[in-house]
Amino acid sequence: MNRVVTLTIAAALSSMAFAGVSRADSLEMNTPHGIEQTLRTFQGNDFNVQEVYNWHNFDDETSGPHSAPQRSGDAIRGIQASIDANKSLAHRLNNEGVNIRNVVNAEQAADGSVTFYVR
């Protein structure tokens, strides 16, 4: 019986240790509100930056994926404001040469990594 209690306590403590980890684990993670919340608290270094095509000129295929969904102007401003609010993330993006005003989208993958799309 003592062994069962010990295993139960160990399992509970183990799950509590991962409770604060920012992970993409729901269908809501990439909604405007969901991604903004993620970006305000994102502390990892697991991100990448991709350029997007000029949406108005599909002949411009020098860089970036066609698959990056467009966001509304309000959603783009929300993403940029969320990055601004997270000073450590803004600093890391700046070190990568990313101007936050050029970020037009962000998506979180199931593994918790984030892809920033810039124009």
PDB file of C-alpha atoms in Angstrom:
ATOM      1  CA  MET A   1       0.000   0.000   0.000  1.00  0.00           C
ATOM      2  CA  ASN A   2       2.843   2.363   0.863  1.00  0.00           C
ATOM      3  CA  ARG A   3       4.350   1.763  -2.575  1.00  0.00           C
ATOM      4  CA  VAL A   4       1.070   2.748  -4.294  1.00  0.00           C
ATOM      5  CA  VAL A   5       0.881   5.999  -2.333  1.00  0.00           C
ATOM      6  CA  THR A   6       4.500   6.787  -3.173  1.00  0.00           C
ATOM      7  CA  LEU A   7       3.902   6.185  -6.897  1.00  0.00           C
ATOM      8  CA  THR A   8       0.755   8.316  -6.830  1.00  0.00           C
ATOM      9  CA  ILE A   9       2.567  11.205  -5.176  1.00  0.00           C
ATOM     10  CA  ALA A  10       5.480  10.915  -7.614  1.00  0.00           C
ATOM     11  CA  ALA A  11       3.097  10.958 -10.581  1.00  0.00           C
ATOM     12  CA  ALA A  12       1.273  14.002  -9.211  1.00  0.00           C
ATOM     13  CA  LEU A  13       4.506  15.911  -8.638  1.00  0.00           C
ATOM     14  CA  SER A  14       5.764  14.959 -12.068  1.00  0.00           C
ATOM     15  CA  SER A  15       2.626  16.272 -13.777  1.00  0.00           C
ATOM     16  CA  MET A  16       2.754  19.494 -11.747  1.00  0.00           C
ATOM     17  CA  ALA A  17       6.297  20.132 -12.958  1.00  0.00           C
ATOM     18  CA  PHE A  18       5.069  20.275 -16.534  1.00  0.00           C
ATOM     19  CA  ALA A  19       1.926  22.297 -15.814  1.00  0.00           C
ATOM     20  CA  GLY A  20       3.625  25.646 -16.439  1.00  0.00           C
ATOM     21  CA  VAL A  21       5.303  24.664 -19.695  1.00  0.00           C
ATOM     22  CA  SER A  22       3.946  26.641 -22.642  1.00  0.00           C
ATOM     23  CA  ARG A  23       2.808  23.996 -25.114  1.00  0.00           C
ATOM     24  CA  ALA A  24       0.500  24.099 -28.078  1.00  0.00           C
ATOM     25  CA  ASP A  25      -2.096  21.573 -27.051  1.00  0.00           C
ATOM     26  CA  SER A  26      -5.462  22.781 -28.251  1.00  0.00           C
ATOM     27  CA  LEU A  27      -7.301  23.856 -31.342  1.00  0.00           C
ATOM     28  CA  GLU A  28      -7.442  27.381 -29.914  1.00  0.00           C
ATOM     29  CA  MET A  29      -3.666  27.833 -29.866  1.00  0.00           C
ATOM     30  CA  ASN A  30      -3.470  29.723 -33.169  1.00  0.00           C
ATOM     31  CA  THR A  31      -6.600  31.831 -32.869  1.00  0.00           C
ATOM     32  CA  PRO A  32      -5.805  35.544 -32.568  1.00  0.00           C
ATOM     33  CA  HIS A  33      -6.365  35.469 -28.799  1.00  0.00           C
ATOM     34  CA  GLY A  34      -4.529  32.160 -28.349  1.00  0.00           C
ATOM     35  CA  ILE A  35      -1.382  33.166 -30.230  1.00  0.00           C
ATOM     36  CA  GLU A  36      -1.297  36.569 -28.521  1.00  0.00           C
ATOM     37  CA  GLN A  37      -1.447  34.893 -25.107  1.00  0.00           C
ATOM     38  CA  THR A  38       1.307  32.466 -26.124  1.00  0.00           C
ATOM     39  CA  LEU A  39       3.569  35.254 -27.383  1.00  0.00           C
ATOM     40  CA  ARG A  40       3.152  37.296 -24.205  1.00  0.00           C
ATOM     41  CA  THR A  41       4.507  34.383 -22.138  1.00  0.00           C
ATOM     42  CA  PHE A  42       6.802  32.595 -24.626  1.00  0.00           C
ATOM     43  CA  GLN A  43      10.197  32.038 -22.988  1.00  0.00           C
ATOM     44  CA  GLY A  44      11.762  29.481 -25.290  1.00  0.00           C
ATOM     45  CA  ASN A  45      14.389  29.827 -27.980  1.00  0.00           C
ATOM     46  CA  ASP A  46      12.604  27.311 -30.182  1.00  0.00           C
ATOM     47  CA  PHE A  47      11.337  29.578 -32.943  1.00  0.00           C
ATOM     48  CA  ASN A  48      12.021  30.212 -36.588  1.00  0.00           C
ATOM     49  CA  VAL A  49      11.386  33.069 -38.961  1.00  0.00           C
ATOM     50  CA  GLN A  50      10.058  32.730 -42.491  1.00  0.00           C
ATOM     51  CA  GLU A  51       9.445  35.378 -45.093  1.00  0.00           C
ATOM     52  CA  VAL A  52       6.097  35.351 -46.865  1.00  0.00           C
ATOM     53  CA  TYR A  53       5.412  36.044 -50.503  1.00  0.00           C
ATOM     54  CA  ASN A  54       3.984  39.317 -51.618  1.00  0.00           C
ATOM     55  CA  TRP A  55       0.299  38.364 -51.343  1.00  0.00           C
ATOM     56  CA  HIS A  56      -0.702  40.758 -54.104  1.00  0.00           C
ATOM     57  CA  ASN A  57       1.856  39.474 -56.596  1.00  0.00           C
ATOM     58  CA  PHE A  58       2.098  35.688 -56.626  1.00  0.00           C
ATOM     59  CA  ASP A  59       4.835  35.890 -59.288  1.00  0.00           C
ATOM     60  CA  ASP A  60       7.148  37.045 -56.490  1.00  0.00           C
ATOM     61  CA  GLU A  61       8.225  33.591 -55.330  1.00  0.00           C
ATOM     62  CA  THR A  62      11.741  34.316 -54.156  1.00  0.00           C
ATOM     63  CA  SER A  63      11.088  33.377 -50.537  1.00  0.00           C
ATOM     64  CA  GLY A  64       8.494  32.104 -48.113  1.00  0.00           C
ATOM     65  CA  PRO A  65       5.564  29.731 -48.167  1.00  0.00           C
ATOM     66  CA  HIS A  66       2.198  30.238 -49.815  1.00  0.00           C
ATOM     67  CA  SER A  67       0.644  28.424 -46.873  1.00  0.00           C
ATOM     68  CA  ALA A  68       1.060  31.170 -44.262  1.00  0.00           C
ATOM     69  CA  PRO A  69      -2.511  32.330 -43.632  1.00  0.00           C
ATOM     70  CA  GLN A  70      -3.190  36.031 -43.757  1.00  0.00           C
ATOM     71  CA  ARG A  71      -4.336  37.749 -40.571  1.00  0.00           C
ATOM     72  CA  SER A  72      -6.532  40.809 -40.299  1.00  0.00           C
ATOM     73  CA  GLY A  73      -4.936  44.157 -39.532  1.00  0.00           C
ATOM     74  CA  ASP A  74      -6.187  43.964 -35.938  1.00  0.00           C
ATOM     75  CA  ALA A  75      -4.771  40.465 -35.523  1.00  0.00           C
ATOM     76  CA  ILE A  76      -1.383  41.568 -36.897  1.00  0.00           C
ATOM     77  CA  ARG A  77      -1.301  44.534 -34.518  1.00  0.00           C
ATOM     78  CA  GLY A  78      -2.241  42.169 -31.655  1.00  0.00           C
ATOM     79  CA  ILE A  79       0.642  39.832 -32.507  1.00  0.00           C
ATOM     80  CA  GLN A  80       3.077  42.740 -32.693  1.00  0.00           C
ATOM     81  CA  ALA A  81       1.821  44.172 -29.379  1.00  0.00           C
ATOM     82  CA  SER A  82       2.182  40.753 -27.722  1.00  0.00           C
ATOM     83  CA  ILE A  83       5.784  40.514 -28.912  1.00  0.00           C
ATOM     84  CA  ASP A  84       6.434  44.059 -27.621  1.00  0.00           C
ATOM     85  CA  ALA A  85       4.997  43.055 -24.231  1.00  0.00           C
ATOM     86  CA  ASN A  86       7.425  40.120 -24.001  1.00  0.00           C
ATOM     87  CA  LYS A  87      10.737  41.979 -23.770  1.00  0.00           C
ATOM     88  CA  SER A  88      12.909  38.861 -23.820  1.00  0.00           C
ATOM     89  CA  LEU A  89      11.197  37.567 -26.981  1.00  0.00           C
ATOM     90  CA  ALA A  90      11.436  40.999 -28.629  1.00  0.00           C
ATOM     91  CA  HIS A  91      15.148  41.070 -27.799  1.00  0.00           C
ATOM     92  CA  ARG A  92      15.762  37.573 -29.214  1.00  0.00           C
ATOM     93  CA  LEU A  93      13.883  38.418 -32.419  1.00  0.00           C
ATOM     94  CA  ASN A  94      15.842  41.653 -32.729  1.00  0.00           C
ATOM     95  CA  ASN A  95      19.078  39.660 -32.380  1.00  0.00           C
ATOM     96  CA  GLU A  96      17.881  37.527 -35.307  1.00  0.00           C
ATOM     97  CA  GLY A  97      17.431  40.696 -37.379  1.00  0.00           C
ATOM     98  CA  VAL A  98      13.628  40.710 -37.184  1.00  0.00           C
ATOM     99  CA  ASN A  99      11.859  44.065 -37.118  1.00  0.00           C
ATOM    100  CA  ILE A 100       8.709  43.423 -35.078  1.00  0.00           C
ATOM    101  CA  ARG A 101       6.735  45.766 -37.353  1.00  0.00           C
ATOM    102  CA  ASN A 102       7.404  43.333 -40.216  1.00  0.00           C
ATOM    103  CA  VAL A 103       5.861  40.350 -38.397  1.00  0.00           C
ATOM    104  CA  VAL A 104       2.529  39.610 -40.104  1.00  0.00           C
ATOM    105  CA  ASN A 105       1.709  36.260 -38.524  1.00  0.00           C
ATOM    106  CA  ALA A 106       2.822  33.732 -35.935  1.00  0.00           C
ATOM    107  CA  GLU A 107       1.844  30.114 -35.444  1.00  0.00           C
ATOM    108  CA  GLN A 108       2.602  27.699 -32.650  1.00  0.00           C
ATOM    109  CA  ALA A 109       3.321  24.072 -33.468  1.00  0.00           C
ATOM    110  CA  ALA A 110       2.230  21.132 -31.339  1.00  0.00           C
ATOM    111  CA  ASP A 111       5.763  20.835 -29.924  1.00  0.00           C
ATOM    112  CA  GLY A 112       5.556  24.381 -28.532  1.00  0.00           C
ATOM    113  CA  SER A 113       7.834  25.999 -31.115  1.00  0.00           C
ATOM    114  CA  VAL A 114       6.712  29.190 -32.842  1.00  0.00           C
ATOM    115  CA  THR A 115       7.085  30.258 -36.460  1.00  0.00           C
ATOM    116  CA  PHE A 116       7.075  33.989 -37.164  1.00  0.00           C
ATOM    117  CA  TYR A 117       6.136  35.130 -40.653  1.00  0.00           C
ATOM    118  CA  VAL A 118       7.635  38.410 -41.832  1.00  0.00           C
ATOM    119  CA  ARG A 119       7.133  40.470 -44.947  1.00  0.00           C
TER     120      ARG A 119
END
